[in-house]
């Protein structure tokens, strides 16, 4: 299994990314890497790690896509950048999946241009994992920010793609899907949501999922649902709000345990449990937004990801590639598109 | 100070609300109450509490607005309901502020009809408090769900109203305002957000606030900003997501401490610190959405609020009423509306 990694774009520089690659390489002997970035620096970083050089092929790419570049600027100036090269390795079939910490908008724009949308997909989406009370430990939410708009047919496609992700990525046989809204009553929310509600309801059987109806923000980490469908604006705000809240509670927890000698002593006693808790809510461990709806897999890692975060994104990429997710997703979307064709009356029938 | 309380609409029934009233009455000798609901039941609940009867006037209202009623149904059938009666006490000047746990959409609809919008306000908003790292302990977010739409001029008004709330409710002299978006770069987000960005920037001086620009979901609990402005759809999702995440982390924390004998012992040692933590993140303690932009104050409490939650909502209502917030807000909005009038060219000038 070959994974293509963009070595630039992390807030911590390429060393954090090479550290993440090394971490993943240590844990999983079945992965090798194509690493894209400035050759001299990468060679230095990679040869410092024993055995890593044998498993990494370096593609010398001096250009970097900056976090401030607009997607339109990126597209014009993409030639020679590590990001474009990382995506092109998937396009060329050299790697099963690409991982990048760079600018989300730029990565999506380049991925759409180079990999193209799957037949039948209008807007690709970014799917993220959300720690939850479900047995699988995570829920899927999409779109987390690929596109700030989504019409009812887009939301239906997100439901189909999210169901495929939950099946292949999380092993949920028949995923339960919810549509994010400001209330669970059927009359609530914007018109496109009420329309999408009907469409997703009708697609349950062909899509092999259960539709639970509208869900609210509080249901994102719940066990009522496995996949949450929403537009990319709302999804992005919800994702960052959840992360921000978890961080705040973590900081408050630290305050609480630093508060007195007694509580410091207690923290020492509880250190194993606290570490387990930290692991459960650590956003770095659920790092990795998966681009869905393209002819090829791309995983977006946080720009602020450190070695642990990068390694989590690589692990996710590996798991998805190994499950054959991409082919199944393509098949599912094609079948759904065909079934819409079938149920659509032929021009003749329409006229009668 | 008289506070008007709708005794119906809590998931825990009127007894939770009367318990909350009793809690507030105990803590604050300056409040008396007008309580709206079925007389016999309320009399029984109130007389059970020593001294409470002297401070409560009961308005016999047998009708209840259900959580499932659509706002349009509510308006037709509102006569004789505890909710309408609670709002009407503010309209009649008998009470300074109304508190209700009922259906948010219905409460807003009735409040708009009975209290009417402040001159110059197009869409009223619900402002909520968000635990934060700021010295005041909370940030303000609005709109949390009064209206699922907001245009650029609405978002500007939310900024003005939110600034007034932060000044009077939280004592922040010159509040810092942020506009919620999917990124902090100026080119990001929907067109109405980029337009609102310009409008709020221009209003800094007249509005007596500092505009920090776009903020993201992760900034809601941060100390970069005191007031976060957004539309009611996004605000509602963010609010519920934050609450859901805090609850999940709380549950994980409980798991962590119940995990082994050692950690149970540690929890015992740290009990004071853990209780303080719980208090800091307990959504019941920040319970109370304030309706802004009406001729009169209404505080919406969670439907799931227990006595602690109801008491927190009453405390917030009291603090705002005492600060003379309503008059200052009205003055501020009127002045802003006038200044927009002034800068608008006269019809003659426009033609030249």
XYZ file of C-alpha atoms in Angstrom:
704
model
C 0.000 0.000 0.000
C 1.456 3.332 -1.111
C 0.325 6.593 0.473
C 1.137 9.932 -1.130
C 2.001 12.623 1.442
C 2.254 16.382 0.891
C 5.134 17.326 3.212
C 4.271 21.035 3.248
C 1.293 22.893 4.691
C 1.608 21.945 8.347
C 1.871 24.852 10.794
C 4.763 22.935 12.356
C 6.670 22.556 9.079
C 7.755 19.417 7.213
C 9.487 17.934 10.258
C 6.100 17.345 11.959
C 4.909 15.558 8.831
C 8.002 13.374 8.548
C 7.634 12.570 12.272
C 4.053 11.527 11.565
C 5.173 9.365 8.635
C 7.799 7.736 10.864
C 5.187 7.045 13.541
C 2.885 5.364 11.011
C 5.767 3.450 9.413
C 6.743 2.092 12.837
C 3.221 0.894 13.569
C 2.341 -0.473 10.171
C 4.896 -2.390 8.074
C 2.503 -2.545 5.102
C 2.740 1.116 4.112
C 5.277 2.850 1.921
C 5.219 6.533 1.059
C 5.711 9.002 -1.748
C 6.663 12.265 -0.047
C 6.327 15.548 -1.923
C 8.350 18.672 -1.072
C 11.800 20.270 -1.269
C 14.221 17.386 -1.774
C 17.187 18.527 0.330
C 15.147 19.254 3.412
C 13.114 16.064 3.106
C 16.205 13.923 2.544
C 17.773 15.369 5.671
C 14.631 14.757 7.743
C 13.998 11.264 6.402
C 17.545 9.900 6.594
C 17.686 10.980 10.252
C 15.174 8.207 10.919
C 16.533 4.687 10.657
C 14.907 2.549 7.946
C 12.559 5.317 6.891
C 14.496 6.133 3.711
C 13.807 2.644 2.316
C 10.088 3.201 2.555
C 9.917 6.784 1.264
C 10.267 7.986 -2.274
C 10.896 11.728 -2.404
C 9.433 13.905 -5.181
C 11.305 17.178 -5.321
C 8.700 19.948 -5.317
C 9.988 23.362 -4.288
C 6.595 25.123 -4.584
C 4.263 25.500 -1.610
C 0.568 26.375 -1.532
C 0.207 28.957 1.245
C -2.659 28.987 3.736
C -3.636 32.472 2.563
C -3.838 31.723 -1.148
C -7.301 31.861 -2.646
C -8.283 28.673 -4.499
C -8.261 30.620 -7.790
C -4.654 31.776 -7.206
C -3.677 28.246 -6.253
C -4.981 26.779 -9.466
C -3.022 29.254 -11.562
C 0.200 28.701 -9.617
C -0.117 25.016 -8.722
C 2.549 23.661 -11.082
C 5.526 22.438 -9.096
C 3.802 22.532 -5.696
C 3.941 19.640 -3.250
C 0.152 19.647 -2.969
C -0.540 19.213 -6.671
C 2.151 16.561 -6.927
C 0.659 14.645 -3.965
C -2.757 14.586 -5.651
C -1.233 13.659 -9.022
C 0.305 10.520 -7.525
C -3.239 9.295 -6.867
C -4.350 10.358 -10.319
C -1.477 8.398 -11.873
C -2.344 5.327 -9.822
C 1.040 5.327 -8.044
C -0.610 5.777 -4.649
C -3.978 4.663 -3.257
C -4.655 7.842 -1.329
C -3.136 11.315 -0.799
C -2.729 13.049 2.574
C -2.175 16.815 2.946
C -2.198 19.318 5.836
C -2.518 22.257 3.469
C -5.204 24.848 2.785
C -8.546 22.997 2.536
C -10.045 25.122 -0.225
C -6.923 24.779 -2.378
C -6.673 21.031 -1.784
C -10.313 20.537 -2.750
C -9.949 22.744 -5.836
C -6.849 20.864 -7.036
C -8.389 17.484 -6.214
C -11.500 18.314 -8.217
C -9.474 19.449 -11.209
C -7.000 16.566 -11.201
C -9.186 13.668 -10.022
C -12.533 14.910 -11.336
C -15.907 14.302 -9.770
C -17.411 10.800 -9.752
C -20.130 10.433 -12.382
C -23.421 11.458 -10.735
C -21.841 13.678 -8.064
C -22.568 17.401 -8.181
C -20.713 18.676 -5.106
C -17.974 16.588 -3.482
C -17.936 16.713 0.308
C -15.511 16.440 3.213
C -16.471 13.802 5.771
C -15.137 14.032 9.334
C -15.259 11.707 12.301
C -16.851 12.825 15.532
C -16.266 11.039 18.860
C -19.586 9.524 19.901
C -21.352 7.183 22.297
C -21.876 4.654 19.503
C -20.176 1.229 19.698
C -17.912 2.188 16.792
C -16.740 5.210 18.854
C -17.307 7.743 16.083
C -20.017 9.314 14.008
C -19.484 10.633 10.497
C -20.454 14.191 9.607
C -20.455 15.621 6.097
C -20.023 18.137 4.491
C -17.443 19.666 6.857
C -16.511 22.489 4.536
C -15.922 21.480 0.900
C -18.684 23.799 -0.294
C -20.592 26.460 1.636
C -23.741 25.674 -0.332
C -25.783 22.465 -0.678
C -29.146 21.942 -2.361
C -31.516 19.095 -1.572
C -30.057 16.721 -4.235
C -26.552 17.444 -2.872
C -27.706 16.563 0.625
C -29.128 13.283 -0.700
C -25.754 12.483 -2.246
C -24.024 13.298 1.022
C -26.348 10.776 2.673
C -25.381 8.075 0.164
C -21.667 8.830 0.390
C -21.772 9.107 4.193
C -23.508 5.744 4.431
C -20.798 4.165 2.258
C -18.110 5.730 4.466
C -19.725 4.487 7.692
C -20.027 0.979 6.230
C -16.444 0.752 4.962
C -14.607 3.056 7.341
C -16.419 2.215 10.587
C -17.948 -1.170 9.844
C -21.556 -0.110 10.462
C -23.660 -2.566 8.456
C -26.751 -0.405 7.984
C -25.910 3.141 9.031
C -28.528 5.447 10.552
C -28.568 8.821 8.848
C -29.784 12.144 10.265
C -30.208 15.517 8.581
C -28.923 18.434 10.689
C -31.548 21.072 11.446
C -32.619 23.510 14.173
C -35.332 21.173 15.451
C -36.611 17.664 14.892
C -40.151 18.656 13.839
C -40.907 18.185 10.151
C -41.981 21.782 9.531
C -38.704 23.269 10.816
C -35.807 24.767 8.900
C -35.116 26.058 5.444
C -37.069 24.911 2.416
C -34.138 22.937 0.937
C -33.885 20.952 4.170
C -37.542 19.974 4.089
C -37.080 18.932 0.472
C -33.928 16.932 1.260
C -35.851 15.282 4.118
C -38.303 13.783 1.612
C -35.570 12.740 -0.818
C -33.432 10.973 1.806
C -36.506 9.269 3.241
C -37.294 7.834 -0.198
C -33.708 6.630 -0.737
C -33.473 4.429 2.376
C -33.912 1.129 0.612
C -31.728 1.718 -2.428
C -29.094 3.317 -0.226
C -29.146 0.533 2.372
C -29.404 2.890 5.342
C -31.996 3.947 7.912
C -33.092 7.548 7.884
C -33.845 8.861 11.388
C -35.047 12.286 10.211
C -33.904 15.681 11.431
C -31.290 15.791 14.164
C -29.915 18.744 16.131
C -26.421 19.919 17.059
C -26.624 18.048 20.357
C -27.069 14.767 18.460
C -23.698 14.952 16.687
C -21.926 12.865 19.346
C -25.038 10.818 20.196
C -25.885 7.167 19.605
C -29.148 8.021 17.816
C -27.362 8.314 14.514
C -24.166 7.198 12.713
C -24.005 9.758 9.890
C -24.992 13.431 10.035
C -25.695 15.238 6.780
C -25.425 19.018 6.454
C -24.132 21.785 4.171
C -20.434 22.706 4.338
C -20.963 26.046 6.073
C -22.950 24.624 8.972
C -20.769 21.510 9.121
C -17.583 23.536 9.339
C -18.933 25.752 12.119
C -20.229 22.720 14.038
C -16.932 20.863 13.689
C -14.842 23.769 14.916
C -17.333 24.536 17.686
C -17.125 20.961 18.931
C -13.331 21.008 18.864
C -13.228 24.389 20.612
C -15.581 23.203 23.323
C -13.626 20.003 23.932
C -10.413 22.045 24.220
C -12.044 24.477 26.653
C -13.314 21.676 28.867
C -9.836 20.128 28.730
C -8.299 23.422 29.881
C -10.867 23.738 32.678
C -10.069 20.166 33.707
C -6.379 21.015 33.916
C -7.237 24.071 36.048
C -9.383 21.909 38.315
C -6.574 19.445 38.955
C -3.935 22.108 39.478
C -6.129 23.775 42.012
C -4.933 22.363 45.339
C -2.352 19.927 46.654
C -5.131 17.443 47.228
C -6.363 17.648 43.654
C -2.819 17.464 42.289
C -2.339 14.284 44.279
C -5.659 12.998 42.978
C -4.561 13.733 39.417
C -1.443 11.632 40.001
C -3.576 8.736 41.196
C -5.952 9.074 38.286
C -3.288 9.648 35.681
C -4.074 6.499 33.693
C -7.772 7.286 33.570
C -7.116 10.913 32.690
C -4.792 9.900 29.886
C -7.439 7.561 28.544
C -9.946 10.400 28.693
C -7.567 12.744 26.918
C -7.084 10.158 24.207
C -10.824 9.851 23.750
C -11.405 13.564 23.247
C -8.094 14.531 21.653
C -8.951 16.118 18.291
C -5.574 14.921 16.949
C -6.717 11.321 17.205
C -9.714 11.873 14.986
C -7.707 13.961 12.568
C -8.557 13.519 8.924
C -11.296 14.832 6.693
C -11.983 12.488 3.798
C -12.884 13.986 0.411
C -15.844 12.073 -0.982
C -17.192 12.116 -4.517
C -13.960 12.185 -6.516
C -12.195 9.598 -8.684
C -9.574 8.969 -6.026
C -9.119 9.366 -2.313
C -7.711 12.426 -0.569
C -7.455 12.908 3.198
C -7.156 16.436 4.582
C -5.301 16.698 7.879
C -5.475 19.709 10.209
C -2.938 22.438 9.460
C -2.148 22.445 13.169
C -1.615 18.679 13.287
C 1.568 17.472 14.972
C 3.154 14.034 14.453
C 0.286 12.307 16.312
C -2.268 14.090 14.166
C -0.485 13.363 10.901
C -0.111 9.733 11.873
C -3.848 9.533 12.645
C -4.646 10.926 9.200
C -2.329 8.371 7.565
C -3.931 5.555 9.574
C -7.373 6.625 8.393
C -6.153 6.835 4.793
C -4.683 3.336 5.057
C -7.830 1.850 6.564
C -10.070 3.324 3.900
C -7.769 2.299 1.069
C -7.518 -1.208 2.450
C -11.301 -1.592 2.671
C -11.710 -0.877 -1.023
C -13.927 2.000 -0.008
C -13.335 4.095 -3.106
C -14.629 1.442 -5.531
C -17.657 0.665 -3.411
C -18.521 4.332 -3.074
C -18.266 4.859 -6.823
C -20.474 1.831 -7.428
C -23.054 3.003 -4.877
C -23.259 6.509 -6.294
C -23.530 5.166 -9.847
C -26.319 2.797 -8.823
C -28.218 5.597 -7.069
C -27.864 7.848 -10.108
C -29.145 5.002 -12.312
C -32.102 4.351 -10.032
C -33.076 8.025 -10.250
C -32.901 7.632 -14.043
C -35.087 4.528 -13.897
C -37.809 6.086 -11.775
C -37.855 9.163 -13.948
C -40.629 8.799 -16.528
C -39.484 8.506 -20.138
C -40.186 11.626 -22.232
C -43.119 9.842 -23.893
C -44.737 8.889 -20.608
C -44.281 12.392 -19.324
C -46.261 13.760 -22.176
C -49.237 11.459 -21.677
C -38.524 44.049 40.846
C -41.322 41.899 39.434
C -40.562 38.942 37.159
C -43.290 37.285 35.139
C -42.898 33.496 34.950
C -44.674 31.057 32.622
C -45.117 28.008 34.870
C -45.779 25.623 31.968
C -43.504 24.382 29.189
C -40.791 22.694 31.246
C -40.171 19.020 30.467
C -40.245 18.472 34.239
C -43.648 20.126 34.722
C -44.604 23.195 36.790
C -43.036 21.796 39.962
C -39.530 22.280 38.506
C -40.422 25.871 37.706
C -41.847 26.588 41.146
C -38.719 24.989 42.643
C -36.623 27.340 40.520
C -38.698 30.321 41.658
C -38.230 29.242 45.275
C -34.475 28.947 44.761
C -34.280 32.452 43.308
C -36.574 33.872 45.985
C -34.319 32.405 48.676
C -31.212 33.953 47.184
C -32.626 37.330 46.242
C -35.072 39.136 48.526
C -35.646 41.892 45.927
C -37.681 39.821 43.485
C -41.381 39.091 43.462
C -43.159 37.008 40.857
C -46.265 36.832 38.738
C -46.726 33.134 37.976
C -48.923 32.061 35.060
C -50.589 28.637 34.879
C -53.419 26.481 36.274
C -54.340 28.055 39.603
C -55.074 24.974 41.710
C -51.848 23.210 40.857
C -49.751 26.346 41.275
C -51.386 27.209 44.607
C -50.615 23.713 45.881
C -46.973 23.901 44.711
C -46.390 27.423 45.975
C -48.015 27.119 49.401
C -45.867 24.048 50.085
C -42.901 26.427 50.237
C -42.792 28.652 53.300
C -43.024 32.383 52.571
C -43.202 31.861 48.815
C -46.919 32.599 48.602
C -46.347 36.194 49.788
C -44.035 36.866 46.883
C -46.026 35.175 44.129
C -49.149 36.379 42.428
C -50.860 33.581 40.505
C -52.631 34.226 37.199
C -54.989 31.355 36.466
C -54.263 30.243 32.897
C -55.458 26.739 32.054
C -54.128 26.786 28.466
C -50.681 25.436 27.570
C -48.618 25.980 24.425
C -47.286 22.557 23.513
C -43.733 21.914 22.322
C -45.108 20.492 19.065
C -47.352 23.390 18.119
C -46.301 25.348 15.081
C -45.951 29.089 15.712
C -48.947 29.739 13.427
C -51.157 27.355 15.475
C -49.932 28.953 18.676
C -50.920 32.416 17.566
C -54.451 31.315 16.731
C -54.878 29.454 20.015
C -52.841 31.613 22.367
C -55.729 33.168 24.316
C -55.779 31.846 27.868
C -52.320 30.242 27.719
C -49.740 30.755 30.416
C -47.166 31.816 27.803
C -49.219 34.643 26.349
C -50.198 35.807 29.802
C -46.536 35.851 30.924
C -45.595 38.053 27.971
C -48.630 40.280 28.500
C -47.486 41.107 32.021
C -44.421 42.741 30.489
C -46.526 44.489 27.879
C -48.784 45.890 30.605
C -45.780 47.118 32.592
C -46.630 44.899 35.585
C -43.344 43.014 35.263
C -39.882 44.038 34.029
C -39.151 40.800 32.251
C -40.845 37.494 31.358
C -39.276 34.034 31.721
C -40.580 30.939 29.902
C -39.344 27.372 29.319
C -41.809 26.847 26.476
C -41.478 26.317 22.742
C -38.953 28.871 21.430
C -40.681 29.554 18.110
C -44.029 30.116 19.816
C -42.534 32.338 22.501
C -40.784 34.476 19.906
C -43.933 34.702 17.763
C -46.084 35.756 20.707
C -43.440 38.176 21.987
C -43.204 39.829 18.578
C -46.971 40.214 18.326
C -47.548 41.471 21.858
C -44.394 43.518 22.499
C -43.644 44.534 18.902
C -40.215 45.114 17.428
C -38.124 48.081 18.529
C -38.158 50.874 15.947
C -35.284 50.219 13.537
C -35.127 46.453 14.180
C -35.969 44.110 11.315
C -35.339 40.684 12.879
C -35.231 40.257 16.662
C -32.595 37.798 17.885
C -31.951 35.405 20.745
C -28.666 36.021 22.568
C -27.050 33.222 24.564
C -24.108 33.082 26.929
C -21.185 30.793 26.198
C -18.584 29.817 28.836
C -15.284 31.345 27.770
C -11.720 32.108 28.761
C -12.530 35.827 29.019
C -12.341 37.597 32.415
C -16.138 37.954 32.430
C -16.393 34.150 32.099
C -18.824 34.234 29.185
C -19.144 35.286 25.593
C -22.395 36.345 23.985
C -23.608 34.684 20.785
C -26.568 35.828 18.717
C -28.777 34.905 16.918
C -29.209 31.494 18.596
C -32.379 30.624 16.742
C -34.989 33.381 16.550
C -34.875 33.388 12.755
C -33.195 30.924 10.396
C -32.361 33.755 7.979
C -30.280 36.925 8.417
C -29.220 39.443 5.783
C -26.239 41.764 6.142
C -28.251 44.626 7.767
C -29.719 42.108 10.252
C -26.222 40.940 11.157
C -25.206 44.570 11.747
C -28.143 44.989 14.114
C -27.166 41.801 15.920
C -23.710 43.341 16.399
C -25.209 46.509 17.919
C -27.615 44.591 20.148
C -24.953 42.085 21.181
C -22.590 44.912 22.117
C -25.302 46.482 24.284
C -25.937 43.126 25.956
C -22.228 42.542 26.665
C -21.917 46.042 28.152
C -24.967 45.833 30.396
C -25.205 42.120 31.085
C -21.496 41.304 31.414
C -19.937 44.692 32.178
C -17.610 44.718 29.155
C -16.940 48.419 28.504
C -16.030 48.175 24.819
C -16.979 44.703 23.558
C -15.015 42.973 20.788
C -17.307 41.651 18.100
C -16.646 38.821 15.658
C -18.679 37.584 12.698
C -18.930 33.781 12.505
C -17.636 32.299 9.256
C -15.832 29.222 7.907
C -12.456 31.002 7.883
C -10.918 34.280 8.960
C -9.797 35.397 5.491
C -11.794 38.257 3.992
C -12.722 36.419 0.802
C -14.335 33.485 2.629
C -17.977 32.669 3.117
C -21.301 33.628 1.642
C -21.873 36.972 -0.053
C -24.098 38.326 2.744
C -21.302 37.662 5.235
C -18.763 39.620 3.232
C -21.268 42.466 2.985
C -22.018 42.343 6.727
C -18.251 42.372 7.348
C -18.011 45.819 5.702
C -21.099 47.163 7.476
C -19.991 46.094 10.952
C -16.478 47.436 10.315
C -17.964 50.841 9.495
C -20.200 50.847 12.588
C -17.407 50.399 15.175
C -17.302 54.004 16.340
C -21.038 54.749 16.491
C -21.629 51.355 18.080
C -18.829 51.782 20.651
C -17.343 48.337 20.008
C -14.238 46.844 18.384
C -14.756 44.650 15.356
C -12.222 41.799 15.198
C -13.440 40.487 11.807
C -14.405 36.937 10.932
C -14.125 34.292 13.639
C -14.550 30.509 13.435
C -16.463 27.957 15.492
C -13.380 27.315 17.620
C -13.373 30.958 18.723
C -16.784 30.828 20.392
C -15.304 30.095 23.837
C -12.093 32.055 23.184
C -10.787 35.302 24.662
C -10.324 36.866 21.204
C -13.882 38.110 21.168
C -16.779 38.965 23.518
C -19.722 38.838 21.112
C -20.196 36.439 18.182
C -22.672 37.417 15.476
C -24.322 34.820 13.205
C -27.647 33.850 11.650
C -30.134 31.881 13.749
C -29.678 28.600 11.884
C -25.912 28.476 12.326
C -26.144 29.877 15.862
C -28.638 27.253 16.926
C -26.560 24.396 15.520
C -23.395 25.781 17.142
C -25.076 26.240 20.518
C -26.474 22.720 20.596
C -23.204 21.262 19.292
C -21.275 22.971 22.077
C -23.702 21.743 24.718
C -23.647 18.230 23.280
C -19.854 18.141 23.245
C -19.587 19.409 26.826
C -22.064 16.738 27.926
C -20.121 14.028 26.084
C -16.833 15.048 27.670
C -18.583 15.118 31.056
C -19.814 11.553 30.479
C -16.334 10.424 29.385
C -14.906 12.047 32.525
C -17.352 10.107 34.683
C -16.313 6.899 32.885
C -12.657 7.721 33.463
C -13.131 8.150 37.194
C -15.295 5.078 37.614
C -12.692 3.021 35.842
C -10.621 1.558 38.665
C -10.462 1.603 42.449
C -7.497 3.953 42.193
C -9.326 6.439 40.029
C -12.452 6.225 42.209
C -10.298 7.098 45.182
C -8.735 9.942 43.204
C -12.193 11.259 42.345
C -13.019 11.359 46.040
C -9.890 13.390 46.734
C -10.578 15.741 43.869
C -14.281 16.066 44.529
C -14.164 19.822 45.258
C -12.198 20.542 42.103
C -14.426 18.287 40.024
C -17.540 19.988 41.362
C -16.064 23.364 40.480
C -15.339 22.073 36.984
C -18.855 20.727 36.638
C -20.231 24.090 37.679
C -18.122 25.834 35.045
C -19.345 23.692 32.181
C -22.856 22.915 33.414
C -25.246 24.149 30.694
C -27.886 24.707 33.390
C -25.815 27.506 34.902
C -25.727 29.485 31.684
C -29.363 28.822 31.000
C -31.271 31.676 29.435
C -31.587 32.999 25.908
C -32.456 36.698 25.900
C -34.792 38.021 23.194
C -33.293 41.233 21.816
C -34.968 43.833 19.633
C -38.442 43.947 21.211
C -40.225 46.561 23.336
C -39.782 44.520 26.487
C -37.545 41.766 27.807
C -38.193 38.053 27.497
C -35.837 35.286 28.652
C -36.204 31.820 27.159
C -35.102 29.004 29.432
C -34.338 25.465 28.212
C -37.342 23.157 28.088
C -35.219 20.593 29.903
C -34.229 23.038 32.667
C -34.611 21.810 36.228
C -34.840 24.048 39.306
C -31.169 25.087 38.963
C -31.669 25.992 35.325
C -34.877 27.932 35.937
C -33.220 29.803 38.778
C -30.275 30.691 36.508
C -32.680 32.087 33.914
C -34.453 34.160 36.584
C -31.111 35.458 37.860
C -30.140 36.546 34.357
C -33.532 38.223 33.871
C -33.103 40.070 37.161
C -29.577 41.247 36.364
C -30.567 42.583 32.961
C -33.686 44.307 34.275
C -31.700 45.894 37.090
C -29.051 47.256 34.711
C -31.640 49.216 32.739
C -30.497 47.232 29.723
C -33.748 47.461 27.795
C -33.786 51.279 27.697
C -30.132 51.510 26.737
C -30.548 48.951 23.977
C -33.559 50.828 22.567
C -31.593 54.085 22.658
C -28.575 52.509 20.965
C -30.608 50.942 18.173
C -32.535 54.181 17.602
C -29.284 56.169 17.422
C -27.767 53.709 14.946
C -30.898 53.849 12.784
C -30.739 57.664 12.870
C -27.057 57.696 11.919
C -27.798 55.493 8.921
C -30.511 58.006 7.960
C -28.039 60.897 8.274
C -25.374 59.346 6.092
C -27.909 58.418 3.450
C -27.893 61.091 0.715
C -31.070 63.140 0.383
C -33.157 62.257 -2.714
C -31.915 65.431 -4.455
C -28.259 64.574 -3.936
C -28.853 61.069 -5.147
C -30.130 62.366 -8.439
C -27.118 64.597 -9.140
